[in-house]
mmCIF file of C-alpha atoms in Angstrom:
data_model
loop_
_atom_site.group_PDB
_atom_site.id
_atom_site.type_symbol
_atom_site.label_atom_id
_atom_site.label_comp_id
_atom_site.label_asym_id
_atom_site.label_seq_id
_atom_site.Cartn_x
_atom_site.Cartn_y
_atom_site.Cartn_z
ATOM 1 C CA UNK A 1 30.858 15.762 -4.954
ATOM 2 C CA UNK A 2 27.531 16.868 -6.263
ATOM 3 C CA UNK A 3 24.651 17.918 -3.621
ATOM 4 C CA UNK A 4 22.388 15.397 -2.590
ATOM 5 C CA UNK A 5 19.062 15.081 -4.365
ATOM 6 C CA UNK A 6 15.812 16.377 -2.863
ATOM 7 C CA UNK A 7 14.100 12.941 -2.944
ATOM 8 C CA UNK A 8 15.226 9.617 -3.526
ATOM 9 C CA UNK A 9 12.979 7.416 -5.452
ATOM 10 C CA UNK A 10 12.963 3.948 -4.173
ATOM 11 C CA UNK A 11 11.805 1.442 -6.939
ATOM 12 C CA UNK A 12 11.786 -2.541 -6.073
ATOM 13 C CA UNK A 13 12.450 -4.903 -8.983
ATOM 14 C CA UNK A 14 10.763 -7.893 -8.995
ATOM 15 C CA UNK A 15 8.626 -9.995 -12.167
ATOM 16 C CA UNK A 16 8.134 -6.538 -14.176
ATOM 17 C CA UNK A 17 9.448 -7.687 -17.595
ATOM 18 C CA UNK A 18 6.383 -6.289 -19.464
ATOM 19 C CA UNK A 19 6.283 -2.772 -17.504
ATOM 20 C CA UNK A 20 9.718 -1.834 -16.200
ATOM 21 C CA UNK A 21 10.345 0.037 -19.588
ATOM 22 C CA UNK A 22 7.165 2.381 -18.849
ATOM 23 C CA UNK A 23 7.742 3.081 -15.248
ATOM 24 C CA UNK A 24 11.124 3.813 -16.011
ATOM 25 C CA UNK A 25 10.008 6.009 -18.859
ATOM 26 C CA UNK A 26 7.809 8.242 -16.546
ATOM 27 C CA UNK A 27 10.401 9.153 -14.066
ATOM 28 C CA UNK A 28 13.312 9.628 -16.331
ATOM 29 C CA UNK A 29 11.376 12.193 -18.445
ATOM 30 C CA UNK A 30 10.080 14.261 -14.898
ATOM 31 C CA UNK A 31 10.378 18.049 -15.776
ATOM 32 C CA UNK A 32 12.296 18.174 -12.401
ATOM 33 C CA UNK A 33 15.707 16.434 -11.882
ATOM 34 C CA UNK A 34 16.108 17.144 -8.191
ATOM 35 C CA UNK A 35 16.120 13.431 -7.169
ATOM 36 C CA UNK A 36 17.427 9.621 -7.977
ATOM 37 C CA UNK A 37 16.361 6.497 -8.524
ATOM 38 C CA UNK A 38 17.548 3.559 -6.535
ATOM 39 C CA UNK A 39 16.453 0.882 -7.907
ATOM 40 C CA UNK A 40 17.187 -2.847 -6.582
ATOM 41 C CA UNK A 41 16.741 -6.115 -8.251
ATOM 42 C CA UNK A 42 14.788 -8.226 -5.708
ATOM 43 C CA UNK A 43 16.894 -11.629 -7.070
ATOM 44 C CA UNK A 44 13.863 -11.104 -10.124
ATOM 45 C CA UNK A 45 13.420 -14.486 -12.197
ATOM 46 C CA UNK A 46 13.608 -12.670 -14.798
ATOM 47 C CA UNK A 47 14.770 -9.774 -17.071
ATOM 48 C CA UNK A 48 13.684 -7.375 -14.983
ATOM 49 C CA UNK A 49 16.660 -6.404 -13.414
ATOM 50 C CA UNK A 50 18.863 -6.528 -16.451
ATOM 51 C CA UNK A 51 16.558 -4.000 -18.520
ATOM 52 C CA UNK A 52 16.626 -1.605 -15.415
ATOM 53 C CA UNK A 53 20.466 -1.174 -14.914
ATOM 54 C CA UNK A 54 20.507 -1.201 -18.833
ATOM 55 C CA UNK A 55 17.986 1.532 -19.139
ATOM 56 C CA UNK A 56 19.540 3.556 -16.749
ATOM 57 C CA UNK A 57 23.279 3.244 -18.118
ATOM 58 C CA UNK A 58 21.794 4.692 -21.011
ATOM 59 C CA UNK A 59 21.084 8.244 -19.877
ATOM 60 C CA UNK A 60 22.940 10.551 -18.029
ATOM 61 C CA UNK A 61 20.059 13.461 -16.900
ATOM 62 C CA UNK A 62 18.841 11.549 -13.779
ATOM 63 C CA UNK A 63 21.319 10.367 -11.157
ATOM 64 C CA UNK A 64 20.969 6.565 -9.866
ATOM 65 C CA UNK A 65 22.621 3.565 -7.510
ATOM 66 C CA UNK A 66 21.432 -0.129 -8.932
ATOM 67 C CA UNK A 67 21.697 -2.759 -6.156
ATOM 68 C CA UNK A 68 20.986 -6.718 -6.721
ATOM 69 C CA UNK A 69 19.940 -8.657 -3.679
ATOM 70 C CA UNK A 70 21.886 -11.765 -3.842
ATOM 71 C CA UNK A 71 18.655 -13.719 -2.461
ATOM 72 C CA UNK A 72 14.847 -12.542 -2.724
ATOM 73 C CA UNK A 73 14.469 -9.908 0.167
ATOM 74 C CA UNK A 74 10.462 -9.369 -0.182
ATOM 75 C CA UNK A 75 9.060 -5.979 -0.564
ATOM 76 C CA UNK A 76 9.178 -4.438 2.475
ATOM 77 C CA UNK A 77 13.109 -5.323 3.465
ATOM 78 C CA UNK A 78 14.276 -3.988 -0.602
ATOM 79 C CA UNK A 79 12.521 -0.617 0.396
ATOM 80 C CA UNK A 80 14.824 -0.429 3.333
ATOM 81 C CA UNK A 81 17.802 -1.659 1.428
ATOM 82 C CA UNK A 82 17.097 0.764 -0.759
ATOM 83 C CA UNK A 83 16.210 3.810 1.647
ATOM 84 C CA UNK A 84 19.849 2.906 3.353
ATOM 85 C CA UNK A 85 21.385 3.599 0.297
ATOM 86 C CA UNK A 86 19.769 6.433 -0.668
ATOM 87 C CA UNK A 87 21.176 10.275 0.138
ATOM 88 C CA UNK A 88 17.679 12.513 -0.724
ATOM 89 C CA UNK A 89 16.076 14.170 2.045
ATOM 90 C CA UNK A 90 12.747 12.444 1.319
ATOM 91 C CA UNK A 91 11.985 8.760 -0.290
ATOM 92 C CA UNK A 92 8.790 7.987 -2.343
ATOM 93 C CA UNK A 93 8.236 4.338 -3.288
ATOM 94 C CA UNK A 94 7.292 3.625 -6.625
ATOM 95 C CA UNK A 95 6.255 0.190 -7.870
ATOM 96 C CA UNK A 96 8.025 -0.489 -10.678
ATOM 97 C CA UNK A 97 4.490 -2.346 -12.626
ATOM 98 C CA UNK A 98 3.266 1.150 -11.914
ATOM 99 C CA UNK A 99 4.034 4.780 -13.860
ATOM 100 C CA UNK A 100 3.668 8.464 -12.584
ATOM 101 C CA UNK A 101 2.286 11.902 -13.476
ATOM 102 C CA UNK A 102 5.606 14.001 -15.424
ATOM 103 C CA UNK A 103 5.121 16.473 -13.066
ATOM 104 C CA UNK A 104 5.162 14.410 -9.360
ATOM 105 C CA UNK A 105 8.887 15.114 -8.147
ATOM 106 C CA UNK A 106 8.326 19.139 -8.304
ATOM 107 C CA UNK A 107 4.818 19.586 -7.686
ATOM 108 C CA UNK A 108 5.337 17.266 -4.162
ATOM 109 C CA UNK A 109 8.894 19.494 -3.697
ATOM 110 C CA UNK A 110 6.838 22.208 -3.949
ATOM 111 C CA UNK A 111 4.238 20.879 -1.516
ATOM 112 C CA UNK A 112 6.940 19.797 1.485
ATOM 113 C CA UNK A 113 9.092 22.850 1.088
ATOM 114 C CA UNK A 114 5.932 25.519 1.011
ATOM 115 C CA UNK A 115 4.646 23.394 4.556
ATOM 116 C CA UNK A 116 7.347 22.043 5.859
ATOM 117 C CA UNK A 117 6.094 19.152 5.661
ATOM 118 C CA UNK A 118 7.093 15.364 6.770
ATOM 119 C CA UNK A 119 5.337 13.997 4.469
ATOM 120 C CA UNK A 120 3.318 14.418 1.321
ATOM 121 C CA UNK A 121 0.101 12.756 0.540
ATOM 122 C CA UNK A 122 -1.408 12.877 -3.151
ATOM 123 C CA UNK A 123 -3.975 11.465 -5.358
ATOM 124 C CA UNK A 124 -3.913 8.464 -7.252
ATOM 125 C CA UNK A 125 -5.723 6.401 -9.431
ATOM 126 C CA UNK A 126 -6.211 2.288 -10.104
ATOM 127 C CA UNK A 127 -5.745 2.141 -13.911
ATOM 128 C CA UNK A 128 -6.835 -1.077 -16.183
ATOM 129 C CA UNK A 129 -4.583 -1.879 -19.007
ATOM 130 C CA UNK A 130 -6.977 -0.515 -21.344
ATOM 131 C CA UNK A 131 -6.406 3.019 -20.115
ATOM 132 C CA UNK A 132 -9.553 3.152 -17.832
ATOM 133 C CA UNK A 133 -9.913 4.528 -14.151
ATOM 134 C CA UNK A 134 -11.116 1.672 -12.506
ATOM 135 C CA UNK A 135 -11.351 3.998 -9.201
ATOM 136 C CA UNK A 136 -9.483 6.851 -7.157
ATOM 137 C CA UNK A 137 -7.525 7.480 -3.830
ATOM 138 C CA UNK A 138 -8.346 10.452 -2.638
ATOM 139 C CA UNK A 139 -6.450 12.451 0.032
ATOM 140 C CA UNK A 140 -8.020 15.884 0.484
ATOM 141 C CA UNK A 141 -6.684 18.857 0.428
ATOM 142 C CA UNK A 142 -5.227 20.273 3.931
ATOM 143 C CA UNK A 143 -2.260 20.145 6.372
ATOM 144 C CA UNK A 144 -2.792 18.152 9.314
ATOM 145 C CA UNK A 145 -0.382 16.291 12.208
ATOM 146 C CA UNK A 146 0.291 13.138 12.048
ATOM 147 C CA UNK A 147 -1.719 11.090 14.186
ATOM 148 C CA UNK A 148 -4.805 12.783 12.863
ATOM 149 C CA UNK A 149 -3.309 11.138 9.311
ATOM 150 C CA UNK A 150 -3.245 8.227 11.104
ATOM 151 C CA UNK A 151 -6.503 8.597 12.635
ATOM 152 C CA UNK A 152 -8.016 8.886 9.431
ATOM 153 C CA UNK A 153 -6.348 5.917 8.428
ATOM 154 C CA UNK A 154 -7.970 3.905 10.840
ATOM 155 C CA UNK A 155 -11.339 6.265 9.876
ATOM 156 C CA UNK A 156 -10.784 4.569 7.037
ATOM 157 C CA UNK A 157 -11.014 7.793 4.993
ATOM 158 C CA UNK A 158 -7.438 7.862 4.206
ATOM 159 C CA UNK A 159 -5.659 4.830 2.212
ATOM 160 C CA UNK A 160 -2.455 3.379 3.650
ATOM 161 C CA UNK A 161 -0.632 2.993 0.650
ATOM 162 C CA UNK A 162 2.923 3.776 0.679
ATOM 163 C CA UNK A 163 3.405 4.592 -3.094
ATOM 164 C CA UNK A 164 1.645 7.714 -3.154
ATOM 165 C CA UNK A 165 3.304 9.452 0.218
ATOM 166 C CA UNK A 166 6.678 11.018 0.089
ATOM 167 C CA UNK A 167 8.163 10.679 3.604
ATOM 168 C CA UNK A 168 11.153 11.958 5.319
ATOM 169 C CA UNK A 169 13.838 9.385 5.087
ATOM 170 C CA UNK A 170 15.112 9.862 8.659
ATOM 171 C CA UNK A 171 11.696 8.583 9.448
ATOM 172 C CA UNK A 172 11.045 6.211 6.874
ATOM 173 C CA UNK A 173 14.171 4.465 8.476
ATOM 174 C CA UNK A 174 13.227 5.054 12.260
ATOM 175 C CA UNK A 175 10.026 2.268 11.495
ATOM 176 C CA UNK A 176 9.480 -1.358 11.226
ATOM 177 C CA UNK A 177 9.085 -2.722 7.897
ATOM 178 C CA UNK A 178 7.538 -6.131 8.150
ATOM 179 C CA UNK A 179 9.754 -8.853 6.994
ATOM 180 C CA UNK A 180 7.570 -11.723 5.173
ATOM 181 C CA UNK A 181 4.447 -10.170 5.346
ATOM 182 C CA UNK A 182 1.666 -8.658 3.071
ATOM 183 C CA UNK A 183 -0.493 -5.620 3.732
ATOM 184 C CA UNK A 184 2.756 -4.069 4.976
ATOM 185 C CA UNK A 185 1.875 -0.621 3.923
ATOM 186 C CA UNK A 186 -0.278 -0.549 6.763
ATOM 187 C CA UNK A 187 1.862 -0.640 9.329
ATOM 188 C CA UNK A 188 4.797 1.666 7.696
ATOM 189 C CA UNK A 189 2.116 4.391 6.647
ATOM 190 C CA UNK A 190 0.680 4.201 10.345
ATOM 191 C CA UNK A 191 4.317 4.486 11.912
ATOM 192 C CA UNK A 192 5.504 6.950 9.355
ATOM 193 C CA UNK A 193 2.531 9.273 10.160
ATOM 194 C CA UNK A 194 2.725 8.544 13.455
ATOM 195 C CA UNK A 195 6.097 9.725 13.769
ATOM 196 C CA UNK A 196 5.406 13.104 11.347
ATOM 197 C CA UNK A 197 4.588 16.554 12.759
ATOM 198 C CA UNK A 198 3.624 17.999 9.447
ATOM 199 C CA UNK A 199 0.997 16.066 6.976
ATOM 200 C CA UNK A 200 0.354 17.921 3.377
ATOM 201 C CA UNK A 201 -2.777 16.054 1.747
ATOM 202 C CA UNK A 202 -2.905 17.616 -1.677
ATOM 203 C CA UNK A 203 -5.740 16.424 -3.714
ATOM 204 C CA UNK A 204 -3.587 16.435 -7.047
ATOM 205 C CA UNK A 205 -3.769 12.645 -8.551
ATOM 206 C CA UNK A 206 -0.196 12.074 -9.895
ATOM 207 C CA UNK A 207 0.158 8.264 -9.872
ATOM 208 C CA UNK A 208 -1.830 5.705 -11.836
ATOM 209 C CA UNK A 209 -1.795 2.739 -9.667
ATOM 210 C CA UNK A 210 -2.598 -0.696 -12.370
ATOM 211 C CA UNK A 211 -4.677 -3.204 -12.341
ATOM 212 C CA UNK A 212 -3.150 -6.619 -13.420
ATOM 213 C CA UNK A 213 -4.404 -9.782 -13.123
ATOM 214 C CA UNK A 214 -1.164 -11.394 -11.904
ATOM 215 C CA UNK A 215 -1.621 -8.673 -9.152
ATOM 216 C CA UNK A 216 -1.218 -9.727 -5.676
ATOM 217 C CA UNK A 217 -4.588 -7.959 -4.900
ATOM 218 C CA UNK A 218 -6.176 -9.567 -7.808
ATOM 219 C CA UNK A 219 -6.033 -12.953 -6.983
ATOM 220 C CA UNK A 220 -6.276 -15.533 -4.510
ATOM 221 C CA UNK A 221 -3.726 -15.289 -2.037
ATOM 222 C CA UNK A 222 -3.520 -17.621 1.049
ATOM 223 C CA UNK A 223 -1.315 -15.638 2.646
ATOM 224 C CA UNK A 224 -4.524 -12.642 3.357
ATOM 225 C CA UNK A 225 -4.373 -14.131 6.889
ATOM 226 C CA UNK A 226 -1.009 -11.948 7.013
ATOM 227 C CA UNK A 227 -3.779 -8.845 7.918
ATOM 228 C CA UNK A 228 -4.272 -10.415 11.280
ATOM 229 C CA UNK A 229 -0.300 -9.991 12.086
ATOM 230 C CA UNK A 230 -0.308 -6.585 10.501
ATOM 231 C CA UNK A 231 -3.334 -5.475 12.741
ATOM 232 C CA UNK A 232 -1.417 -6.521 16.046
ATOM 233 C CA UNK A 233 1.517 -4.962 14.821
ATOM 234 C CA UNK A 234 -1.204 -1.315 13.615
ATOM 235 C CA UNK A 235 -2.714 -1.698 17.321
ATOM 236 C CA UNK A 236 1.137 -1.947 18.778
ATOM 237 C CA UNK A 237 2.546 1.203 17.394
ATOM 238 C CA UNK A 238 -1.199 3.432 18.035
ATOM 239 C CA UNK A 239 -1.618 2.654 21.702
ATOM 240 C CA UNK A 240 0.375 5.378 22.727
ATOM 241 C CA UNK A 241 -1.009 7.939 20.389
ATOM 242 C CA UNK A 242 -3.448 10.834 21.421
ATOM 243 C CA UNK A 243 -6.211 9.157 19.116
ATOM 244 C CA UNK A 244 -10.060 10.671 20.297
ATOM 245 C CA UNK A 245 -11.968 7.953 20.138
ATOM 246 C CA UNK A 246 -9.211 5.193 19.021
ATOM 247 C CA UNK A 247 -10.809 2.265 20.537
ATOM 248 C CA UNK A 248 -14.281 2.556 18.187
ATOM 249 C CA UNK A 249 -11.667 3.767 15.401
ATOM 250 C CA UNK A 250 -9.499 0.581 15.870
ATOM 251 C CA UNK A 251 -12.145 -1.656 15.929
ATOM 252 C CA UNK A 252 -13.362 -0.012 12.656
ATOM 253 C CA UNK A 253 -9.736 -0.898 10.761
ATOM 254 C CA UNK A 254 -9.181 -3.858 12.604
ATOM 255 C CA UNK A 255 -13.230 -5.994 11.868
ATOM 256 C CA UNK A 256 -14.288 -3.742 9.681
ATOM 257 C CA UNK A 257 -11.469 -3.356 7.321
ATOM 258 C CA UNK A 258 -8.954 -6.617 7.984
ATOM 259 C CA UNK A 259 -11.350 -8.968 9.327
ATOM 260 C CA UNK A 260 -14.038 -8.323 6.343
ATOM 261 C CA UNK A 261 -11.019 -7.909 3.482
ATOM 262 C CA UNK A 262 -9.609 -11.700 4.571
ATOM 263 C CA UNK A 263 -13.144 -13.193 4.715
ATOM 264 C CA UNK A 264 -14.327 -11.433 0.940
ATOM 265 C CA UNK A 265 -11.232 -11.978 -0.307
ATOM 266 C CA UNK A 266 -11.056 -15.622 0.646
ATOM 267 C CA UNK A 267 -14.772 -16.588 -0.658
ATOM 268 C CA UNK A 268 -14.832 -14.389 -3.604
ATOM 269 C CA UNK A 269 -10.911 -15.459 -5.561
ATOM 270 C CA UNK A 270 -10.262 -18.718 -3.849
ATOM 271 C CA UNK A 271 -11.449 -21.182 -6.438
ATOM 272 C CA UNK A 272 -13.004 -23.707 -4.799
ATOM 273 C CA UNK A 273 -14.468 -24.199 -0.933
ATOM 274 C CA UNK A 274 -11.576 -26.074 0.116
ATOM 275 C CA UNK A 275 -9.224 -23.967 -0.454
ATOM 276 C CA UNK A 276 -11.063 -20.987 1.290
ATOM 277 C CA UNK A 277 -12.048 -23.407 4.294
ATOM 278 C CA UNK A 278 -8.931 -23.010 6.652
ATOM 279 C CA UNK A 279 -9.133 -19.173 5.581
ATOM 280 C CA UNK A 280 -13.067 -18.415 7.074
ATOM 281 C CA UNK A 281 -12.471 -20.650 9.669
ATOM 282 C CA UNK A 282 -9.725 -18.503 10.993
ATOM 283 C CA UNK A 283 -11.322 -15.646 10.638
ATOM 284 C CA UNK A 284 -14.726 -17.038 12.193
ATOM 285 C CA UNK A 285 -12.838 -18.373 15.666
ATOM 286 C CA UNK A 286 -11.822 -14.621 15.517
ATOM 287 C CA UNK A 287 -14.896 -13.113 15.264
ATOM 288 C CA UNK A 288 -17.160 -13.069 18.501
ATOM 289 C CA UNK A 289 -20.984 -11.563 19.153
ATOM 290 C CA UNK A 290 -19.682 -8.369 20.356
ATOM 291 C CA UNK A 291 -17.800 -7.671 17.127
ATOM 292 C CA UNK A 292 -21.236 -8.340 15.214
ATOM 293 C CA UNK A 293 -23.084 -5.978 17.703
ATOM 294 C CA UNK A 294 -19.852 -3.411 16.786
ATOM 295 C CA UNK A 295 -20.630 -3.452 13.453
ATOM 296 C CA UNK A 296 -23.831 -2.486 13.715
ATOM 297 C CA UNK A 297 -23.293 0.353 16.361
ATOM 298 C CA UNK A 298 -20.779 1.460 13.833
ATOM 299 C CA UNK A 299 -23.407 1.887 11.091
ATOM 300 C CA UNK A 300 -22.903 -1.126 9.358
ATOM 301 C CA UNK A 301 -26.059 -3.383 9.817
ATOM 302 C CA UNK A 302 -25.653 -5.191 6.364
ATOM 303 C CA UNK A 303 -22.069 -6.301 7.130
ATOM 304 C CA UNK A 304 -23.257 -7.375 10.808
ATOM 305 C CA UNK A 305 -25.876 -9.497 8.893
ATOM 306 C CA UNK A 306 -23.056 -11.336 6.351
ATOM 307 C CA UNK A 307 -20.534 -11.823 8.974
ATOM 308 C CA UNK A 308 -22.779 -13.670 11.355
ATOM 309 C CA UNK A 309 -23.313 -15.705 8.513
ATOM 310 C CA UNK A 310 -20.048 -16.561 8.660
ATOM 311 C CA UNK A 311 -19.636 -17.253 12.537
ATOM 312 C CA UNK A 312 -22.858 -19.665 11.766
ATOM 313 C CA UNK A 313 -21.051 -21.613 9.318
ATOM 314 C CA UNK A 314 -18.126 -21.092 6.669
ATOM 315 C CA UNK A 315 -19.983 -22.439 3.965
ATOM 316 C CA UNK A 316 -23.091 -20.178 4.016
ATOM 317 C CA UNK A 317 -20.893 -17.347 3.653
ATOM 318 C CA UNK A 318 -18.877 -18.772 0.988
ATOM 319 C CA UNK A 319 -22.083 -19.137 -1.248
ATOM 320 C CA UNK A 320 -23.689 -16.124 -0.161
ATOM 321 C CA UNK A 321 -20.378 -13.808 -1.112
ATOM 322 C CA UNK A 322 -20.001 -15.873 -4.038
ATOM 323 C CA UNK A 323 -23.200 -15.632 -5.322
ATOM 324 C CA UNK A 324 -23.867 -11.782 -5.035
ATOM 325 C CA UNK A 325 -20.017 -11.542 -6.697
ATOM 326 C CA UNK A 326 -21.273 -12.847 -9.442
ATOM 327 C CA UNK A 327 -24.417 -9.932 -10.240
#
């Protein structure tokens, strides 16, 4: 039986007709072959599934396992499903809308053998159809321990994304990985760091991350309120951990990143008032004076300023977002 692959590449299948074919395309033609692709067919509508297992029958230079979920599983749960299955010392998810640099698999390699590293962080960048860099995720360029990755995290200098960290699988399967919920990169990153000795940040950008406007982050999603969950769940697993400062650094991720992303998010794609009503509301019964006085202490007088706009009433907010989205 052949040795098991460095890294196991875990790709999700799910409503990727149009760009299965490319993602495919950039990890099938990686100049290193020490890894596999284990893909899995989320129950896709589509013929998303079919063109991956055909794709893959079709060559021979890149090992891979092809498992169909009889009934839709949701993100998170496939990645598990699919890090059970796997036998690579590492996993990296890839989104199969997405495509990556030709070079990833043996430059990160490279990376976690040279630190001994638990996981690998790299670059990436949000790419429009068109071709253009809409913006990038930068890492740095350093070796650090784990909780001060995830202190950083909650710095919000470091993004939480899962896609562009390879992680030991032992610990990728030691976390929870939120059933039903969005945002859940949050909480694996923060557990997955949390549980790492060795951090690599290596500031080389080898995945293009793309914008589409069928995108979950692209359009109006009710189900933003999901952050609030996640951010029990974020505050559950770094109690424990040697943070300095983590109270003023959990406040900043918890009101200053979730609270502010579900309130922007809600007036600026929900398409009418109503329908981003329920969504302010919630996040305005939340939100108390001594949040709005954090804000400011934290350096952050202009978002102090919106938000009590909110607590005052829904609708001012709404039209105030709305109308400065527009400029």
């Amino acid at each position: 039986m052949p040795a098991p692959p460095k890294i196991s590449v875990l790709l999700p299948v799910y409503k990727v007709e149009p760009y299965i074919e490319e993602c495919l395309d950039s990890l099938l033609t990686q100049t290193s072959t020490d890894f596999e692709i284990v893909a899995v067919d989320d129950s896709s509508p589509d013929r998303s599934g079919e063109m991956t297992a055909r794709i893959l029958e079709r060559q021979s230079r890149i090992p891979w396992q092809f498992i169909k979920n009889r009934e839709n599983k949701g993100l998170a749960e496939t990645r598990k499903i699919a890090a059970q299955a796997a036998r690579g010392e590492y996993v990296l998810c890839v989104d199969s809308d997405d495509h990556v640099h030709c070079d990833l698999i043996r430059r990160i390699i490279d990376e976690a053998e040279r630190h001994h590293a638990d996981v690998v962080v790299f670059a990436a960048e949000n790419v429009s159809p068109e071709g253009t860099i809409n913006y990038r995720i930068e890492t740095g360029d350093s070796v650090i321990s784990g909780v001060e990755a995830v202190e950083r995290i909650m710095d919000l200098s470091l993004q939480a994304y899962c896609f562009n960290k390879l992680v030991r699988r032992s610990i990728f399967l030691a976390v929870e990985h939120p059933t039903g919920l969005i945002y859940e990169d949050i909480c694996v990153s923060v557990q997955t760091l949390g549980k790492s000795n060795v951090v690599r940040l290596m500031p080389d950008t080898l995945y293009s991350y793309m914008y589409r406007e069928s995108g979950i982050s692209t359009r109006f999603n009710p189900r933003i309120v999901d952050l609030f969950a996640i951010m029990d769940r974020v505050e559950k697993s770094t109690a424990s951990m040697p943070i300095p400062n983590y109270r003023n650094l959990l406040f900043r991720l918890k009101y200053i990143y979730a609270f502010r992303t579900i309130a922007f998010q809600a007036a600026i794609k929900a398409p009418t008032y109503r329908l981003a009503k329920p969504i302010l509301c919630s996040v305005s019964n939340k939100l108390h004076l001594t949040h709005l006085v954090g804000m400011c202490s934290d350096h952050r007088p202009k978002l102090s300023i919106v938000m009590a706009m909110l607590k005052i009433h829904p609708w001012i907010f709404y039209c105030f977002v709305r109308h400065f989205a527009r400029r």
